């Protein structure tokens, strides 16, 4: 049986960082409020880079370290809700910059679950046999779609990108997944509404172009659905919690991840977190965390890890990976 093996982890962050005290100078907030409610202390914000620039840096590192020729990549899938353009899509910009001229390329918009959804789609192309090598990225410049006058959301988000390489293999790789959407709660977290500017259009704007979140509703959703999803993956795959080396959750908010850990009765050491330094980078948060774990030597061959994304859509997705 063909399995999709994951063989590299890299990320790219904008060099410029902003502390909670810096934010307190532009909106009515404080370091105490932000750090106690979210766990965030600093975040990287772009001063001149767009989503594609960050994705290209992460992708270049991936190909270089693996020794893959750019022409050997068959597919680029890029999870993002903050692309440079509606078209050409970010994945095509990455293709051009790297010279992956044999790849077919598209972005996938599933907000904070976007990277896991992208892994799942790439996995299906690999299993179907047409794709041998895939580049899967998650990248966001959320600062572009943040309402900088909304103190409840502008303190949460950060910019960055990360990604992995996937290859058809006989062993290891993506073992099990659980993926869901609930459009009935979609209005709890919106961004990017565009009002039709045609001279014939009579409708009123329905929503904001910026990120707008009902924090309590999204908090309740995440703490209810994510533990359920993780339990489903463990049951479906016949895996015990003791056999999981790490759980890498979307870095949305430390308090949410603490509740999820408590509900799963899983020890805190299993959860990798970097939200204090990175903030919430939506679809980029899981691959950025994986790259940091790899850099620290935490990801060892044969280890089983769980990754889980949740957010806008609403969408949520959990995956069991053997390294
Ligand atoms: C997934 C989640 C969140 C999120 C939801 C709520 C929240 C982040 C609400 C309470 C508030 C502090 C902040 Cl679960 C966001 C995304 C978008 O990436 C995805 N923070 N909070 C408070 O007052 O304590």
XYZ file of C-alpha atoms and ligand atoms in Angstrom:
347
model
C 0.000 0.000 0.000
C 1.201 3.526 -0.792
C 1.604 5.788 2.251
C 2.487 9.512 2.229
C 5.687 10.018 4.182
C 6.588 13.454 5.531
C 10.286 14.168 5.169
C 11.127 17.773 5.973
C 9.964 20.594 8.212
C 10.843 24.250 7.636
C 9.428 27.682 8.408
C 9.957 31.387 7.741
C 9.077 34.290 10.016
C 9.284 38.010 9.305
C 12.276 39.471 11.218
C 10.257 42.264 12.873
C 8.693 41.419 16.274
C 6.052 43.318 18.242
C 5.582 42.934 22.016
C 2.354 43.309 23.991
C 3.747 46.587 25.383
C 4.239 47.810 21.800
C 0.562 47.024 21.053
C -0.538 48.815 24.223
C 0.765 52.008 22.586
C -1.670 51.699 19.645
C -4.793 50.086 21.201
C -6.321 50.150 24.692
C -4.801 46.909 26.056
C -1.993 45.712 28.319
C 0.665 43.015 28.532
C -1.173 41.618 31.559
C -4.506 41.302 29.676
C -3.004 39.750 26.555
C -0.632 37.303 28.235
C -3.105 36.085 30.878
C -5.946 35.522 28.375
C -4.019 34.225 25.368
C -0.477 33.239 26.419
C 0.930 35.522 23.708
C 3.909 37.789 24.545
C 5.363 38.684 21.149
C 4.529 38.022 17.501
C 6.337 38.463 14.168
C 4.642 40.981 11.873
C 5.583 41.668 8.302
C 7.088 45.059 7.449
C 7.445 44.420 3.707
C 6.884 40.741 2.912
C 3.698 39.172 1.588
C 2.446 35.598 2.115
C 4.277 34.294 -0.972
C 7.619 35.776 0.177
C 7.453 33.842 3.465
C 6.266 30.641 1.734
C 9.074 30.879 -0.833
C 11.725 31.080 1.927
C 10.291 28.022 3.721
C 9.970 26.111 0.423
C 13.548 26.908 -0.672
C 14.883 25.554 2.624
C 12.777 22.397 2.246
C 14.038 21.555 -1.257
C 17.636 22.431 -0.428
C 17.816 20.315 2.756
C 16.131 17.320 1.100
C 18.237 17.663 -2.054
C 15.123 17.595 -4.232
C 15.412 19.053 -7.730
C 12.643 21.644 -8.201
C 11.496 19.794 -11.355
C 10.875 16.638 -9.309
C 7.955 18.209 -7.400
C 4.598 17.049 -8.844
C 2.230 19.084 -6.637
C 2.231 22.250 -4.497
C -0.702 22.743 -2.104
C -0.705 25.876 0.017
C -3.120 26.480 2.912
C -3.839 30.193 3.317
C -6.617 32.682 3.958
C -4.331 35.644 3.252
C -2.982 35.066 -0.275
C -1.118 37.817 -2.175
C -3.688 37.717 -4.988
C -6.995 36.060 -5.785
C -5.113 35.007 -8.908
C -2.369 34.005 -9.546
C -2.620 31.920 -6.425
C 0.225 31.825 -3.868
C 1.144 28.223 -4.772
C 1.765 29.362 -8.381
C 3.974 32.231 -7.136
C 5.990 29.683 -5.136
C 6.203 27.407 -8.194
C 7.634 30.223 -10.320
C 10.150 31.371 -7.671
C 11.465 27.845 -7.118
C 11.297 26.562 -10.677
C 8.950 23.665 -9.892
C 7.800 23.721 -13.494
C 6.321 20.206 -13.506
C 4.055 20.753 -10.507
C 0.352 21.603 -10.536
C -0.332 24.186 -7.869
C -3.266 25.535 -5.913
C -4.152 27.227 -2.625
C -6.628 25.727 -0.199
C -8.621 28.030 2.057
C -9.688 26.319 5.259
C -8.454 28.971 7.723
C -6.693 27.537 10.782
C -7.294 23.981 9.514
C -5.860 24.838 6.087
C -2.498 23.119 6.508
C -4.048 19.843 7.737
C -6.659 19.960 4.952
C -3.791 20.548 2.477
C -1.844 17.553 3.832
C -4.989 15.463 3.465
C -5.538 16.513 -0.168
C -1.867 15.937 -1.085
C -2.074 12.531 0.626
C -5.022 11.557 -1.618
C -3.165 12.552 -4.823
C -0.177 10.492 -3.654
C -2.349 7.485 -2.757
C -4.171 7.722 -6.100
C -0.790 7.235 -7.770
C -0.427 10.373 -9.923
C 1.802 12.301 -7.530
C 5.105 11.049 -6.128
C 6.435 14.239 -4.539
C 4.436 17.090 -3.012
C 5.300 20.366 -1.324
C 2.679 21.316 1.284
C 2.782 24.786 2.832
C 0.804 26.918 5.258
C 1.423 30.655 5.115
C -0.312 33.778 6.346
C 0.176 37.504 6.627
C -2.808 38.001 8.928
C -1.636 41.534 9.743
C -3.078 42.409 6.300
C -6.612 41.354 7.243
C -6.511 42.336 10.923
C -8.735 45.183 12.162
C -6.067 47.219 13.976
C -8.748 49.160 15.870
C -10.326 45.981 17.359
C -8.455 45.284 20.595
C -10.142 41.874 21.050
C -8.589 40.454 17.853
C -5.557 42.557 16.811
C -3.549 41.297 19.793
C -3.987 37.651 18.753
C -2.474 37.326 15.316
C 0.973 36.937 13.811
C 2.528 36.407 10.368
C 4.603 33.452 9.156
C 4.845 30.382 6.981
C 5.891 26.761 7.256
C 5.732 23.577 5.317
C 6.719 19.990 4.702
C 7.704 17.673 1.856
C 5.601 14.590 1.195
C 6.658 11.540 -0.748
C 5.023 8.250 -1.757
C 6.425 5.569 0.537
C 5.871 2.042 1.857
C 6.177 2.936 5.527
C 5.405 5.626 8.087
C 3.539 8.754 7.120
C -0.074 9.778 7.460
C -1.792 6.912 9.293
C -5.239 8.298 10.124
C -7.301 11.475 9.930
C -10.580 13.022 11.062
C -11.809 16.081 9.145
C -14.980 18.142 9.598
C -16.697 21.404 8.720
C -19.724 23.136 10.220
C -20.883 25.977 7.995
C -23.830 26.614 10.294
C -21.425 28.358 12.715
C -19.340 30.036 10.005
C -20.345 33.590 10.935
C -18.566 33.204 14.311
C -15.244 33.890 12.544
C -15.211 35.853 9.285
C -12.667 37.746 7.175
C -12.352 39.104 3.685
C -15.949 39.944 2.784
C -15.895 41.918 -0.471
C -18.742 44.190 -1.376
C -19.626 44.123 -5.073
C -18.604 47.502 -6.562
C -20.517 47.023 -9.836
C -22.737 49.967 -10.845
C -25.633 47.481 -11.011
C -25.206 46.045 -7.531
C -27.831 47.138 -5.010
C -26.940 45.005 -1.969
C -25.520 46.272 1.312
C -22.137 45.073 2.686
C -22.894 41.988 4.787
C -19.655 41.653 6.677
C -16.192 43.129 7.260
C -13.136 42.791 5.048
C -11.160 42.288 8.283
C -11.053 39.415 10.783
C -14.197 39.516 12.924
C -14.567 36.909 15.660
C -17.103 35.939 18.289
C -14.357 34.770 20.652
C -16.645 32.998 23.107
C -18.405 30.985 20.414
C -15.151 29.934 18.735
C -13.629 29.099 22.138
C -16.608 26.848 22.975
C -16.454 25.186 19.536
C -12.726 24.451 19.798
C -12.793 23.057 23.331
C -15.759 20.813 22.424
C -14.796 19.529 18.965
C -11.004 19.147 19.113
C -10.870 16.643 22.016
C -13.641 14.644 20.273
C -11.678 14.658 17.014
C -8.429 13.547 18.692
C -10.266 10.718 20.492
C -11.798 9.632 17.174
C -8.356 9.390 15.516
C -6.942 7.394 18.451
C -9.904 4.987 18.366
C -10.002 4.601 14.566
C -6.277 3.864 14.420
C -6.204 1.680 17.544
C -3.568 3.927 19.126
C -3.229 4.562 22.888
C -2.498 8.075 24.167
C 0.716 6.643 25.727
C 1.962 5.816 22.197
C 1.683 9.452 21.083
C 4.970 11.349 21.487
C 3.619 14.852 20.804
C 0.328 16.613 20.175
C 0.686 19.759 18.071
C -2.469 21.856 18.232
C -3.207 24.987 16.232
C -1.712 27.782 18.362
C -4.897 29.824 18.770
C -4.836 30.602 22.464
C -3.023 28.915 25.386
C -6.192 28.704 27.465
C -8.024 26.803 24.706
C -5.164 24.330 24.408
C -5.061 23.895 28.217
C -8.770 22.986 28.243
C -8.234 20.530 25.362
C -5.303 18.906 27.240
C -7.395 18.593 30.408
C -10.337 17.030 28.547
C -8.003 14.494 26.949
C -6.353 13.761 30.332
C -3.046 13.996 28.464
C 0.115 15.193 30.255
C 1.195 18.766 29.483
C 4.638 17.552 28.256
C 2.976 16.012 25.179
C 1.825 19.417 23.939
C 4.287 21.553 22.028
C 3.569 25.261 22.291
C 5.208 28.373 20.867
C 2.259 30.771 20.934
C 4.088 33.007 23.447
C 6.599 33.980 20.704
C 4.597 33.433 17.506
C 0.980 34.369 18.281
C -1.872 32.890 16.259
C -0.750 32.448 12.638
C -3.874 30.555 11.471
C -2.959 28.029 8.740
C 0.770 28.547 9.350
C 0.787 27.702 13.060
C 1.096 23.903 12.875
C 3.894 23.799 10.240
C 5.785 26.587 12.089
C 5.525 24.546 15.310
C 6.674 21.362 13.529
C 9.695 23.175 12.044
C 10.672 24.474 15.479
C 10.290 21.007 17.023
C 12.453 19.534 14.260
C 15.076 22.225 14.786
C 15.160 21.332 18.505
C 15.604 17.626 17.681
C 12.211 16.672 19.114
C 10.938 14.844 16.002
C 12.447 11.339 15.855
C 11.965 8.685 13.201
C 9.257 6.213 14.200
C 7.591 8.607 16.648
C 3.838 9.028 16.365
C 2.480 12.553 16.631
C -0.987 14.089 16.422
C -1.579 17.400 14.682
C -4.848 19.299 14.867
C -6.165 22.503 13.296
C -9.431 24.306 14.070
C -11.009 27.644 13.239
C -12.754 29.554 10.461
C -15.419 27.782 8.452
C -15.890 26.498 11.003
C -13.442 23.717 10.191
C -11.420 21.250 12.232
C -9.060 18.417 11.344
C -6.806 15.962 13.212
C -4.119 13.749 11.724
C -1.981 10.918 13.119
C 1.506 10.877 11.600
C 4.322 8.369 12.000
C 7.610 10.154 11.414
C -9.422 29.173 16.677
C -9.649 29.781 17.879
C -9.464 31.176 18.049
C -9.696 31.901 19.312
C -10.932 31.921 19.913
C -11.142 32.671 21.053
C -10.111 33.405 21.594
C -8.702 32.640 19.902
C -11.601 34.325 23.256
C -11.621 34.756 24.682
C -10.733 35.984 24.884
C -9.314 35.669 24.481
C -9.276 35.198 23.050
Cl -10.190 28.788 19.139
C -9.056 31.894 16.948
C -8.834 31.257 15.761
C -8.414 32.050 14.601
O -7.162 31.615 14.239
C -9.019 29.903 15.620
N -8.911 33.350 21.004
N -10.271 34.180 22.710
C -10.833 36.404 26.353
O -11.483 37.411 26.619
O -10.307 35.711 27.226
